[in-house]
Amino acid sequence: MKPKVLVARRAPAAVVDKLAAHFDVDFHPGESPLSPDELRARLQGKAGAYITGTERITAELLDACPQLKAVCTMSVGYNHIDLAACTARRVLVTNTPDVLTETTADFGFALLMATARRMSEGERLLRDGRWKSWAWDFLAGSDVYNSTLGILGMGRIGQAIARRGRFGFGMKVIYHNRSRLPAETEAELGARYLAKDELLRQADHLVLVLPYSAESHHCIAAAELALMKPTATLINVARGGIVDEDALAAALCEHRIAAAGLDVFEGEPRVNPALLTLPNVVLTPHIASATMPTRIAMATLAADNLIAALTGAPPPTPLNPEILTA
Ligand code: 8YV
């Protein structure tokens, strides 16, 4: 008998077929995520779960699904999974690092450029028939080339954005991270480590790429925004909860910072209504990793993790590998 697994969201057909070769697959093909109650019901008797960032794995859910042995998420972020609760119950957790790094960095940089150069604002104006003439300051934004790129959270994606800034746009790179990078990585990126407040003061463009946790919740709020330059842009490709959106909307409205580019939101897919009315914010629906090759690579890696986890092989990218040896 094949082990039973739940595939909680649509996935590429080849990936579902691959899983079906190893498992008895219960597949949720819908466009919307299962509700928490539906997820609990569908996980009954399942040894494995293939999930995405839209399914929450809590201690209560784990207690209600004692057969569960592996949770494999098609995402690099895992703030939707209670990792400690999984580890305590010997449930293996895997994510999908690396395969999305460059694609996500491309998007982070695209969002930075669109925000600094007011691209969405210009397109809206043009489509609305409000483009009347030329003026010296018409849609004048801020420079990217030669400016100072601040990165909060210098992991794989932060470093990939730093490379784009330094080598593609001659930017001065400054960063803050929980732990400082090795000297040779700093030298390669030309990146200078600063205290968080100093990073906020000096950055022309501040990109948030840090993981979301209780520690990073609202780590950009009114006090932090007050330190930023009035000409600065703020870019968030990490998680919405890192930014206090009410404080950000107020800062944008009062031009205490110039603009923001946001791909992630605290209550997504709901967007704070205050942000929707502001012209100086570029809003995208959590698509930083959304290219077809990258999404296929993420889905394949999540499936390979699940197959390994339930067939006794070492999974490629475990988050709690200690349970494999303990
Ligand atoms: C995904 C992401 O689109 O990988 C992540 O952590 O935020 C995005 O790449 C999303 O989480 C899908 O699972």
Short mmCIF file of C-alpha atoms and ligand atoms in Angstrom, two decimals:
data_model
loop_
_atom_site.label_atom_id
_atom_site.label_comp_id
_atom_site.label_asym_id
_atom_site.label_seq_id
_atom_site.Cartn_x
_atom_site.Cartn_y
_atom_site.Cartn_z
CA MET A 1 0.00 0.00 0.00
CA LYS A 2 1.28 3.44 -0.95
CA PRO A 3 1.50 6.09 1.79
CA LYS A 4 -1.32 8.65 1.65
CA VAL A 5 -0.46 12.30 1.03
CA LEU A 6 -2.39 15.52 0.59
CA VAL A 7 -1.44 17.93 -2.21
CA ALA A 8 -3.15 20.99 -0.81
CA ARG A 9 -2.84 23.33 -3.82
CA ARG A 10 -2.70 23.08 -7.59
CA ALA A 11 0.75 22.01 -8.81
CA PRO A 12 2.30 21.33 -12.24
CA ALA A 13 0.80 18.15 -13.75
CA ALA A 14 4.23 16.49 -14.00
CA VAL A 15 4.77 17.08 -10.28
CA VAL A 16 1.38 15.62 -9.34
CA ASP A 17 2.12 12.61 -11.60
CA LYS A 18 5.51 12.14 -9.95
CA LEU A 19 3.89 12.18 -6.51
CA ALA A 20 1.18 9.77 -7.69
CA ALA A 21 3.88 7.26 -8.69
CA HIS A 22 4.91 7.04 -5.04
CA PHE A 23 1.80 7.91 -3.08
CA ASP A 24 -1.93 7.62 -2.84
CA VAL A 25 -2.57 11.31 -3.59
CA ASP A 26 -5.53 13.34 -2.33
CA PHE A 27 -5.32 16.42 -4.57
CA HIS A 28 -7.11 19.71 -3.91
CA PRO A 29 -7.42 21.25 -7.38
CA GLY A 30 -9.30 24.41 -6.35
CA GLU A 31 -8.14 27.97 -6.93
CA SER A 32 -8.73 28.89 -3.27
CA PRO A 33 -6.89 27.36 -0.35
CA LEU A 34 -8.67 24.86 1.88
CA SER A 35 -10.08 26.43 5.04
CA PRO A 36 -8.33 25.39 8.29
CA ASP A 37 -11.22 22.96 9.00
CA GLU A 38 -11.05 21.48 5.51
CA LEU A 39 -7.29 21.14 5.79
CA ARG A 40 -7.64 19.27 9.09
CA ALA A 41 -10.28 16.97 7.61
CA ARG A 42 -8.29 16.26 4.44
CA LEU A 43 -5.10 15.54 6.43
CA GLN A 44 -6.72 12.72 8.41
CA GLY A 45 -4.73 9.53 7.86
CA LYS A 46 -2.15 11.28 5.65
CA ALA A 47 1.57 10.65 6.12
CA GLY A 48 2.60 13.69 4.13
CA ALA A 49 1.45 17.16 3.19
CA TYR A 50 2.53 19.11 0.12
CA ILE A 51 1.60 22.68 0.97
CA THR A 52 2.32 26.28 -0.03
CA GLY A 53 2.45 29.53 1.89
CA THR A 54 -1.35 29.61 2.12
CA GLU A 55 -1.74 26.61 4.47
CA ARG A 56 -1.01 27.09 8.16
CA ILE A 57 0.45 24.18 10.09
CA THR A 58 -0.17 24.74 13.79
CA ALA A 59 0.43 22.64 16.89
CA GLU A 60 -3.35 22.03 17.16
CA LEU A 61 -3.47 20.80 13.58
CA LEU A 62 -0.54 18.46 14.19
CA ASP A 63 -2.26 17.06 17.29
CA ALA A 64 -5.37 16.40 15.20
CA CYS A 65 -3.32 14.60 12.51
CA PRO A 66 -1.06 12.18 14.40
CA GLN A 67 -0.19 10.15 11.28
CA LEU A 68 1.55 13.13 9.66
CA LYS A 69 5.29 12.53 9.18
CA ALA A 70 6.32 15.18 6.67
CA VAL A 71 5.23 18.70 5.74
CA CYS A 72 6.83 19.95 2.53
CA THR A 73 6.15 23.54 1.58
CA MET A 74 6.61 24.99 -1.89
CA SER A 75 8.07 28.20 -0.48
CA VAL A 76 11.31 29.37 1.03
CA GLY A 77 9.49 31.22 3.83
CA TYR A 78 8.07 28.98 6.54
CA ASN A 79 6.43 31.39 8.96
CA HIS A 80 3.12 29.59 8.20
CA ILE A 81 4.51 26.44 9.82
CA ASP A 82 5.09 25.99 13.56
CA LEU A 83 8.53 24.44 13.10
CA ALA A 84 9.14 23.87 16.82
CA ALA A 85 5.79 22.05 17.14
CA CYS A 86 6.66 19.88 14.13
CA THR A 87 10.10 19.06 15.51
CA ALA A 88 8.64 18.21 18.93
CA ARG A 89 6.27 15.75 17.21
CA ARG A 90 9.00 14.40 14.90
CA VAL A 91 7.30 15.76 11.79
CA LEU A 92 9.90 16.54 9.14
CA VAL A 93 9.58 19.99 7.54
CA THR A 94 11.16 21.04 4.25
CA ASN A 95 11.12 24.27 2.22
CA THR A 96 12.41 25.34 -1.21
CA PRO A 97 15.48 27.58 -0.82
CA ASP A 98 17.93 28.50 -3.60
CA VAL A 99 15.75 27.69 -6.62
CA LEU A 100 13.91 31.03 -6.29
CA THR A 101 16.78 33.27 -5.21
CA GLU A 102 17.68 34.92 -8.52
CA THR A 103 14.08 35.20 -9.74
CA THR A 104 13.00 36.84 -6.49
CA ALA A 105 15.99 39.17 -6.59
CA ASP A 106 15.11 40.16 -10.18
CA PHE A 107 11.62 41.06 -9.03
CA GLY A 108 12.85 42.93 -5.97
CA PHE A 109 15.02 45.02 -8.24
CA ALA A 110 12.20 45.52 -10.76
CA LEU A 111 9.95 46.73 -7.94
CA LEU A 112 12.68 49.08 -6.73
CA MET A 113 13.03 50.56 -10.22
CA ALA A 114 9.28 50.80 -10.84
CA THR A 115 8.88 52.55 -7.48
CA ALA A 116 11.82 54.95 -7.79
CA ARG A 117 10.90 55.87 -11.38
CA ARG A 118 7.13 56.11 -10.74
CA MET A 119 6.24 53.63 -13.49
CA SER A 120 2.83 52.55 -12.18
CA GLU A 121 1.80 56.12 -11.51
CA GLY A 122 2.81 57.07 -15.07
CA GLU A 123 0.95 54.15 -16.61
CA ARG A 124 -2.21 54.90 -14.65
CA LEU A 125 -2.07 58.54 -15.72
CA LEU A 126 -1.54 57.59 -19.37
CA ARG A 127 -4.32 54.98 -19.44
CA ASP A 128 -6.70 57.43 -17.74
CA GLY A 129 -6.09 59.98 -20.52
CA ARG A 130 -4.45 62.40 -18.06
CA TRP A 131 -1.18 62.78 -20.07
CA LYS A 132 -1.46 66.32 -21.40
CA SER A 133 2.01 67.69 -21.89
CA TRP A 134 5.66 67.75 -20.87
CA ALA A 135 6.97 69.60 -17.82
CA TRP A 136 10.44 69.68 -16.30
CA ASP A 137 9.29 67.90 -13.15
CA PHE A 138 6.64 65.67 -14.75
CA LEU A 139 6.73 62.32 -12.88
CA ALA A 140 10.29 63.04 -11.78
CA GLY A 141 11.41 60.29 -9.44
CA SER A 142 14.65 59.35 -7.75
CA ASP A 143 17.82 57.91 -9.24
CA VAL A 144 18.74 54.27 -8.89
CA TYR A 145 22.16 54.38 -10.57
CA ASN A 146 24.90 55.47 -8.17
CA SER A 147 22.52 55.74 -5.20
CA THR A 148 22.71 53.94 -1.85
CA LEU A 149 21.01 50.57 -1.64
CA GLY A 150 20.07 49.52 1.89
CA ILE A 151 19.24 45.87 2.50
CA LEU A 152 17.58 44.68 5.68
CA GLY A 153 18.06 40.90 5.85
CA MET A 154 21.19 39.83 4.00
CA GLY A 155 20.42 36.17 3.28
CA ARG A 156 20.55 34.53 -0.15
CA ILE A 157 17.98 36.86 -1.74
CA GLY A 158 19.39 39.98 -0.06
CA GLN A 159 22.84 39.14 -1.41
CA ALA A 160 21.47 38.52 -4.92
CA ILE A 161 19.80 41.97 -4.81
CA ALA A 162 23.06 43.50 -3.54
CA ARG A 163 24.92 42.05 -6.56
CA ARG A 164 22.41 43.56 -8.95
CA GLY A 165 22.76 46.94 -7.25
CA ARG A 166 26.52 46.94 -7.08
CA PHE A 167 27.46 45.42 -10.42
CA GLY A 168 24.50 46.52 -12.54
CA PHE A 169 23.78 49.97 -11.14
CA GLY A 170 26.98 51.15 -9.45
CA MET A 171 25.15 51.41 -6.12
CA LYS A 172 26.76 51.75 -2.73
CA VAL A 173 25.51 48.74 -0.73
CA ILE A 174 24.83 48.95 3.00
CA TYR A 175 23.06 46.30 5.05
CA HIS A 176 21.87 45.12 8.41
CA ASN A 177 21.36 41.50 9.36
CA ARG A 178 21.05 39.49 12.56
CA SER A 179 24.57 38.23 11.96
CA ARG A 180 27.25 40.03 10.03
CA LEU A 181 28.45 38.43 6.77
CA PRO A 182 31.96 36.98 6.55
CA ALA A 183 34.53 39.60 5.51
CA GLU A 184 35.09 37.95 2.11
CA THR A 185 31.34 38.05 1.28
CA GLU A 186 31.19 41.71 2.34
CA ALA A 187 34.19 42.41 0.10
CA GLU A 188 32.67 40.54 -2.87
CA LEU A 189 29.39 42.47 -2.54
CA GLY A 190 31.11 45.72 -1.58
CA ALA A 191 28.59 45.74 1.28
CA ARG A 192 29.03 47.74 4.48
CA TYR A 193 27.40 46.49 7.69
CA LEU A 194 25.51 49.14 9.67
CA ALA A 195 23.31 49.22 12.76
CA LYS A 196 19.63 49.14 11.75
CA ASP A 197 18.99 52.83 12.59
CA GLU A 198 22.01 53.94 10.58
CA LEU A 199 20.88 51.79 7.64
CA LEU A 200 17.50 53.51 7.74
CA ARG A 201 19.12 56.95 7.84
CA GLN A 202 21.52 56.37 4.96
CA ALA A 203 19.56 54.28 2.43
CA ASP A 204 18.13 55.91 -0.71
CA HIS A 205 16.34 52.64 -1.44
CA LEU A 206 15.65 50.25 1.42
CA VAL A 207 14.79 46.65 0.49
CA LEU A 208 13.27 44.32 3.09
CA VAL A 209 14.25 40.68 2.60
CA LEU A 210 14.29 39.35 6.15
CA PRO A 211 12.29 36.33 7.37
CA TYR A 212 9.05 37.01 9.23
CA SER A 213 8.93 36.03 12.90
CA ALA A 214 7.69 37.43 16.20
CA GLU A 215 11.00 39.30 16.30
CA SER A 216 10.58 40.96 12.89
CA HIS A 217 6.83 41.72 13.26
CA HIS A 218 6.33 45.44 12.46
CA CYS A 219 10.07 46.04 12.59
CA ILE A 220 9.40 48.91 10.16
CA ALA A 221 6.88 51.12 11.99
CA ALA A 222 6.46 54.86 12.64
CA ALA A 223 9.76 55.29 14.54
CA GLU A 224 11.76 53.51 11.82
CA LEU A 225 10.03 55.37 8.97
CA ALA A 226 10.84 58.64 10.76
CA LEU A 227 14.55 57.88 10.41
CA MET A 228 14.37 57.47 6.63
CA LYS A 229 15.17 60.22 4.11
CA PRO A 230 12.13 62.07 2.71
CA THR A 231 13.42 61.08 -0.75
CA ALA A 232 13.78 57.38 0.14
CA THR A 233 11.87 54.42 -1.26
CA LEU A 234 10.91 51.32 0.72
CA ILE A 235 10.60 47.94 -1.00
CA ASN A 236 9.11 44.84 0.66
CA VAL A 237 9.47 41.41 -0.96
CA ALA A 238 9.63 39.50 2.33
CA ARG A 239 6.40 39.29 4.34
CA GLY A 240 3.72 41.91 4.89
CA GLY A 241 3.79 41.65 8.67
CA ILE A 242 7.30 43.11 8.76
CA VAL A 243 5.84 46.57 8.03
CA ASP A 244 3.22 48.44 10.04
CA GLU A 245 1.05 49.29 7.03
CA ASP A 246 -0.95 52.04 8.77
CA ALA A 247 2.28 53.80 9.73
CA LEU A 248 3.60 53.35 6.18
CA ALA A 249 0.42 54.72 4.60
CA ALA A 250 0.65 57.79 6.88
CA ALA A 251 4.34 58.33 6.00
CA LEU A 252 3.60 58.05 2.26
CA CYS A 253 0.57 60.32 2.49
CA GLU A 254 2.55 63.02 4.32
CA HIS A 255 5.58 62.53 1.98
CA ARG A 256 7.81 61.66 4.91
CA ILE A 257 9.25 59.04 2.54
CA ALA A 258 8.93 59.32 -1.24
CA ALA A 259 7.44 55.99 -2.27
CA ALA A 260 7.01 52.31 -1.51
CA GLY A 261 6.89 49.13 -3.57
CA LEU A 262 5.08 46.26 -1.89
CA ASP A 263 4.71 42.67 -3.10
CA VAL A 264 3.52 41.32 0.26
CA PHE A 265 0.79 42.41 2.68
CA GLU A 266 -0.09 41.69 6.27
CA GLY A 267 -3.56 40.33 5.57
CA GLU A 268 -3.07 39.19 1.97
CA PRO A 269 -4.91 38.79 -0.31
CA ARG A 270 -6.65 41.70 1.48
CA VAL A 271 -4.76 44.97 1.03
CA ASN A 272 -4.90 47.80 3.57
CA PRO A 273 -7.38 50.25 1.97
CA ALA A 274 -5.21 53.24 2.90
CA LEU A 275 -2.47 51.92 0.59
CA LEU A 276 -4.88 51.45 -2.32
CA THR A 277 -5.65 55.16 -2.50
CA LEU A 278 -2.06 56.44 -2.52
CA PRO A 279 -0.36 57.31 -5.83
CA ASN A 280 3.20 56.82 -4.52
CA VAL A 281 3.00 53.11 -3.86
CA VAL A 282 3.47 50.27 -6.34
CA LEU A 283 1.41 47.23 -5.34
CA THR A 284 1.90 43.70 -6.71
CA PRO A 285 0.12 40.49 -5.62
CA HIS A 286 2.95 38.43 -4.04
CA ILE A 287 4.55 37.43 -7.34
CA ALA A 288 8.28 37.86 -6.70
CA SER A 289 9.00 34.18 -7.39
CA ALA A 290 6.45 33.90 -10.19
CA THR A 291 8.25 32.84 -13.34
CA MET A 292 7.26 29.55 -14.90
CA PRO A 293 10.73 27.93 -14.65
CA THR A 294 11.13 28.97 -11.01
CA ARG A 295 7.66 27.88 -9.96
CA ILE A 296 8.26 24.49 -11.65
CA ALA A 297 11.62 24.20 -9.86
CA MET A 298 9.98 25.04 -6.51
CA ALA A 299 7.15 22.56 -7.05
CA THR A 300 9.60 19.84 -8.11
CA LEU A 301 11.85 20.43 -5.11
CA ALA A 302 8.87 20.30 -2.72
CA ALA A 303 7.78 17.00 -4.31
CA ASP A 304 11.33 15.56 -4.18
CA ASN A 305 11.47 16.48 -0.51
CA LEU A 306 8.18 14.69 0.16
CA ILE A 307 9.23 11.58 -1.77
CA ALA A 308 12.56 11.41 0.08
CA ALA A 309 10.97 12.10 3.47
CA LEU A 310 8.49 9.23 3.14
CA THR A 311 10.79 6.72 1.46
CA GLY A 312 13.63 6.95 3.98
CA ALA A 313 16.03 8.95 1.76
CA PRO A 314 17.64 12.21 2.90
CA PRO A 315 15.40 15.09 1.76
CA PRO A 316 17.28 17.74 -0.26
CA THR A 317 16.31 20.77 1.83
CA PRO A 318 15.10 19.90 5.35
CA LEU A 319 14.40 22.59 7.95
CA ASN A 320 14.62 20.28 10.97
CA PRO A 321 17.22 17.68 9.88
CA GLU A 322 17.91 16.91 13.53
CA ILE A 323 14.89 14.62 13.63
CA LEU A 324 16.44 12.45 10.90
CA THR A 325 19.38 11.52 13.08
CA ALA A 326 17.88 11.67 16.57
C1 8YV B 1 5.65 31.95 -2.85
C2 8YV B 1 7.20 33.02 -1.13
O1 8YV B 1 5.01 32.49 -3.94
O2 8YV B 1 8.71 31.23 -1.24
C3 8YV B 1 8.17 32.07 -0.53
O3 8YV B 1 8.39 32.15 0.69
O4 8YV B 1 6.79 33.92 -0.47
C4 8YV B 1 6.76 32.89 -2.53
O5 8YV B 1 7.82 32.48 -3.32
C5 8YV B 1 4.59 31.59 -1.88
O6 8YV B 1 4.95 31.53 -0.57
C6 8YV B 1 4.01 30.27 -2.37
O7 8YV B 1 4.13 29.23 -1.52
#
